[in-house]
Short mmCIF file of C-alpha atoms in Angstrom, two decimals:
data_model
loop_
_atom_site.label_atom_id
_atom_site.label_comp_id
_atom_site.label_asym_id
_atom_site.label_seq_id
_atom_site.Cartn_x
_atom_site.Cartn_y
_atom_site.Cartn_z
CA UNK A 154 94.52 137.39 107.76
CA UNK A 155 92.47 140.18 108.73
CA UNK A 156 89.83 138.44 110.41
CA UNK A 157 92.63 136.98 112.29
CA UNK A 158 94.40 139.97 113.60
CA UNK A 159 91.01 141.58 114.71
CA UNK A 160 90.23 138.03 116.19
CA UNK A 161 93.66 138.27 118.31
CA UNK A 162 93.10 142.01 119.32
CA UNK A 163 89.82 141.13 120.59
CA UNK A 164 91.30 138.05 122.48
CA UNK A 165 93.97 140.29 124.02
CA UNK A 166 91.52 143.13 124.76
CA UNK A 167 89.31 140.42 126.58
CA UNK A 168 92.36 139.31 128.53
CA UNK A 169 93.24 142.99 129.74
CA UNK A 170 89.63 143.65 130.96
CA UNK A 171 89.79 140.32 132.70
CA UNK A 172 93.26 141.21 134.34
CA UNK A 173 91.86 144.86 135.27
CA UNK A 174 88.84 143.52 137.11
CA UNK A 175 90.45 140.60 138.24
CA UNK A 176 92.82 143.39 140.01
CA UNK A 177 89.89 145.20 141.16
CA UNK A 178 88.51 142.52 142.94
CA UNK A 179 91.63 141.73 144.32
CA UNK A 180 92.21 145.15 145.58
CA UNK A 181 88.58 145.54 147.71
CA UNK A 182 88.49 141.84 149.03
CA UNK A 183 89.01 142.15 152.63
CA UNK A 184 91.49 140.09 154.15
CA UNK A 185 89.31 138.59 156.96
CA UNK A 186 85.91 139.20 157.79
CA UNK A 187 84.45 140.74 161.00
CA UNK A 188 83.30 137.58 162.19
CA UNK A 189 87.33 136.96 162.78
CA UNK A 190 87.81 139.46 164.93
CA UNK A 191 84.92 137.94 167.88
CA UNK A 192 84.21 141.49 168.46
CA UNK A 193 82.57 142.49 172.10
CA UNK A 194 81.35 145.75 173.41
CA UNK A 195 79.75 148.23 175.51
CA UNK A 196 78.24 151.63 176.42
CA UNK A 197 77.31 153.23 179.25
CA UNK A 198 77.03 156.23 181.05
CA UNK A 199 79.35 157.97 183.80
CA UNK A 200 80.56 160.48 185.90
CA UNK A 201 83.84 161.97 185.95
CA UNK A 202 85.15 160.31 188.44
CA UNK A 203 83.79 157.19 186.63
CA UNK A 204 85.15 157.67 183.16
CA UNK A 205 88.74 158.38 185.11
CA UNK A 206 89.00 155.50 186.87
CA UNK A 207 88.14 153.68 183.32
CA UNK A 208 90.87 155.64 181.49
CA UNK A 209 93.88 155.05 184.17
CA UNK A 210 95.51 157.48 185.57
CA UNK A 211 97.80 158.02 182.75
CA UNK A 212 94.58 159.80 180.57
CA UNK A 213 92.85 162.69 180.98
CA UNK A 214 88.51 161.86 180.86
CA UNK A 215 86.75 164.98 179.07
CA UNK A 216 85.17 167.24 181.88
CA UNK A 217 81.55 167.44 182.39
CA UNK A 218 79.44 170.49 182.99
CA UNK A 219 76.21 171.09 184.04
CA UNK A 220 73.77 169.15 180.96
CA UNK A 221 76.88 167.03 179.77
CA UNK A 222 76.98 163.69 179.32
CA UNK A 223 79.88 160.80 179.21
CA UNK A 224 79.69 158.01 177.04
CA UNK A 225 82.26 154.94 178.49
CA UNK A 226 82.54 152.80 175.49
CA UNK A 227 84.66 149.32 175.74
CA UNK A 228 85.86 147.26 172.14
CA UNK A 229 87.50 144.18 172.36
CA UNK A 230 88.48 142.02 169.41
CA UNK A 231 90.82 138.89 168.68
CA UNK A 232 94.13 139.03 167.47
CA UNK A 233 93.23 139.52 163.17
CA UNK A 234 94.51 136.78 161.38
CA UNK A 235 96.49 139.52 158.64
CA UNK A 236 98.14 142.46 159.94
CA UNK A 237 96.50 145.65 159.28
CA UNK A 238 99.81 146.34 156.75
CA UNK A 239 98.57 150.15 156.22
CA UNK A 240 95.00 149.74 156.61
CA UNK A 241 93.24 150.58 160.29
CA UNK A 242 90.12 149.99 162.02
CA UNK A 243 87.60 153.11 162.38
CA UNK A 244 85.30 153.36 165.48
CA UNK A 245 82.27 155.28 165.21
CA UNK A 246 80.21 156.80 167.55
CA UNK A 247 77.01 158.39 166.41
CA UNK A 248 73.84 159.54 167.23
CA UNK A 249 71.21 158.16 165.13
CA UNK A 250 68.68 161.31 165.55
CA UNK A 251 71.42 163.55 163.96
CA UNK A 252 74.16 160.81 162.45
CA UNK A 253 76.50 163.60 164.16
CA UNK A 254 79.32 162.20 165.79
CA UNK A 255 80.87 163.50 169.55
CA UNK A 256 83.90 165.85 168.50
CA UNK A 257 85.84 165.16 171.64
CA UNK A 258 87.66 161.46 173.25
CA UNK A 259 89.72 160.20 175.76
CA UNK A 260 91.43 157.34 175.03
CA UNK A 261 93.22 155.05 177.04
CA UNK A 262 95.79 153.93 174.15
CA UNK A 263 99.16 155.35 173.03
CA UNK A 264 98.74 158.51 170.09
CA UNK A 265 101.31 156.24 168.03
CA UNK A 266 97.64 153.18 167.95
CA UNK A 267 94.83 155.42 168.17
CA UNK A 268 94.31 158.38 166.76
CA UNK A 269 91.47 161.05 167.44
CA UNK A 270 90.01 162.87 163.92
CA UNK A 271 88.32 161.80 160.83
CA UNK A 272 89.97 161.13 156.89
CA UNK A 273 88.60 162.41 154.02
CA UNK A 274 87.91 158.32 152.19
CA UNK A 275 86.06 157.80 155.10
CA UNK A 276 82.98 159.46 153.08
CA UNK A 277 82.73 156.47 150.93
CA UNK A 278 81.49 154.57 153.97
CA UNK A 279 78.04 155.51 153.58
CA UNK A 280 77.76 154.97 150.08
CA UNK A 281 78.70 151.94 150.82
CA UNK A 282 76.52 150.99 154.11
CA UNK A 283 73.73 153.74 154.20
CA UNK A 284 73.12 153.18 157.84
CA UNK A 285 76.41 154.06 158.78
CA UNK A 286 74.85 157.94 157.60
CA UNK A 287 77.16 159.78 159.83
CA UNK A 288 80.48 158.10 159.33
CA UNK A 289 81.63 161.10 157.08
CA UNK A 290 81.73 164.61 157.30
CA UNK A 291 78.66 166.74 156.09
CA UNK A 292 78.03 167.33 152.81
CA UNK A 293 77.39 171.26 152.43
CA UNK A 294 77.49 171.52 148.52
CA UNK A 295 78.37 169.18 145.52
CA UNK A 296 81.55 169.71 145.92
CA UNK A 297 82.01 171.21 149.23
CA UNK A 298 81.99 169.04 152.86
CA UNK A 299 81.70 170.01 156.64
CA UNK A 300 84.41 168.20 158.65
CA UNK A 301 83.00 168.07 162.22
CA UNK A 302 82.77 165.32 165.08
CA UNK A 303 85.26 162.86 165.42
CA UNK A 304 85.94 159.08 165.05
CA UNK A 305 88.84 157.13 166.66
CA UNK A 306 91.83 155.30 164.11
CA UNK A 307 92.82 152.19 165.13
CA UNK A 308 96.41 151.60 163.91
CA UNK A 309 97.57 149.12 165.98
CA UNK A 310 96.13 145.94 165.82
CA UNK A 311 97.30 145.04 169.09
CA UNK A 312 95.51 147.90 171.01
CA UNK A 313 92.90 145.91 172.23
CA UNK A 314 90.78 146.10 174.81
CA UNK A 315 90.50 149.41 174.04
CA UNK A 316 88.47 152.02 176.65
CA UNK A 317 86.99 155.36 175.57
CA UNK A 318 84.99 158.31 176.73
CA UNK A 319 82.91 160.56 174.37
CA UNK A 320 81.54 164.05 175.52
CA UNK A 321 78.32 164.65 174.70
CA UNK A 322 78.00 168.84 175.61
CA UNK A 323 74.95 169.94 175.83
CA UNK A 324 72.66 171.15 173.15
CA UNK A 325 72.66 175.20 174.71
CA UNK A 326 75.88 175.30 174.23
CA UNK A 327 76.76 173.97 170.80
CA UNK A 328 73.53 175.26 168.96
CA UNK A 329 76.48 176.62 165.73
CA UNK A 330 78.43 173.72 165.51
CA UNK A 331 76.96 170.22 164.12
CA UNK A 332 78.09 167.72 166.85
CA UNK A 333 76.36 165.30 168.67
CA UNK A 334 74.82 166.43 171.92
CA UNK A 335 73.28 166.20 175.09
CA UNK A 336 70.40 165.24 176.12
CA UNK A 337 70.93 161.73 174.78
CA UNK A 338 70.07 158.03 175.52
CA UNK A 339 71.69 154.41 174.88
CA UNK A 340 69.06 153.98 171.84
CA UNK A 341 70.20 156.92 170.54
CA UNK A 342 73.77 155.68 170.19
CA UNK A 343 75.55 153.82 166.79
CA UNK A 344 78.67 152.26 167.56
CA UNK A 345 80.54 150.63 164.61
CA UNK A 346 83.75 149.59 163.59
CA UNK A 347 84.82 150.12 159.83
CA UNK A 348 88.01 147.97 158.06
CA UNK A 349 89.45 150.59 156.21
CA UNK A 350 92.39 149.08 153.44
CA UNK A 351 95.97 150.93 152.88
CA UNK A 352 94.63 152.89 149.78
CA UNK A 353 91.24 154.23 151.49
CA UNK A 354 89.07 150.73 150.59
CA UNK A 355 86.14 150.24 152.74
CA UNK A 356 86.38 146.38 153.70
CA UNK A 357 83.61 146.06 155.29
CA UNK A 358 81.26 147.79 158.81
CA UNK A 359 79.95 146.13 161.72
CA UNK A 360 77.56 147.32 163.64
CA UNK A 361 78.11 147.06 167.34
CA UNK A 362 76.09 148.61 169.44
CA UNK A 363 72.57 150.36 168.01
#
């Protein structure tokens, strides 16, 4: 009987390992795939008066001074075929010489779709996809991290196209705080959108632009 009962237990603890990773795998398969989404986009440079008349009059572009740069950046995407149901998209700007991100955005999209900042379970990104470096904040110690730069949350599914402009100050001005800066060309630039899951999963990255 005994080899029975430790026959059973093993048979049981078999079945809860397979149920536990069975859940796992569940819980960090995306929904859909990039591919789904028929993602298009675009960067360029403007002026003020350019990067207003992108926004609409009902957004405020970032003001230029003298050495500045604007970044105009354009996403589109298909309607997903699964609502975001807590998740969100991330869109990432960076500059591959640094993997700093721009700290300040206009957006032309309600607060309430996108949101302007950065989330701690973002830093699992680059573990994840090491080319996507700068996604996170900056590591300063084992346990310590530099939040700086900023990425835009996409909550609402339904906020596509969506327009942006990124201020890129210039170097002289920002030498004690680790943002992306001015001077800067279109090779210089990573865009990428992240599928971030309702409990901080990382679904997947796709590189866009860079």
């Amino acid at each position: 009987m005994t080899w029975r009962r430790a026959a059973s237990t093993a048979a049981v603890l078999v079945l809860a390992v397979a149920a536990v990773g069975g859940w796992r795998w569940w819980h960090q398969h995306p929904p859909y795939g990039p591919e789904a989404l028929h993602l298009r986009s675009s960067l360029e440079f403007v002026s003020y008066d350019q990067a207003q008349a992108a926004l609409g009059a009902a957004y405020q572009s970032p003001v230029a001074y003298d050495g500045d740069q604007l970044v105009l950046g354009r996403v589109s995407w298909q309607k997903p075929p699964a609502p975001l149901a807590g998740g969100y998209f991330a869109l990432f700007l960076v500059d591959k010489r640094s993997d700093l991100k721009p700290s300040v955005f206009a957006v032309s999209a309600p607060q309430d779709s996108v949101g302007i900042g950065g989330a701690g379970v973002e830093n699992r990104i680059s573990d994840r996809y090491p080319w996507l470096r700068g996604a996170g904040d900056i590591r300063v110690s084992e346990h310590e991290w530099l939040s700086v730069g900023s990425r835009l949350g996409i909550h609402d599914a339904g906020a596509s196209p969506l327009t942006f402009v990124a201020l890129f100050p210039h170097r002289d001005r920002t030498k004690r705080t680790p943002i992306a800066t001015a001077p800067v060309t279109l090779p210089d630039l990573l865009l990428a959108l992240v599928h971030m899951g309702p409990d901080g999963q990382v679904y997947w990255a796709q590189r866009l632009q860079g």
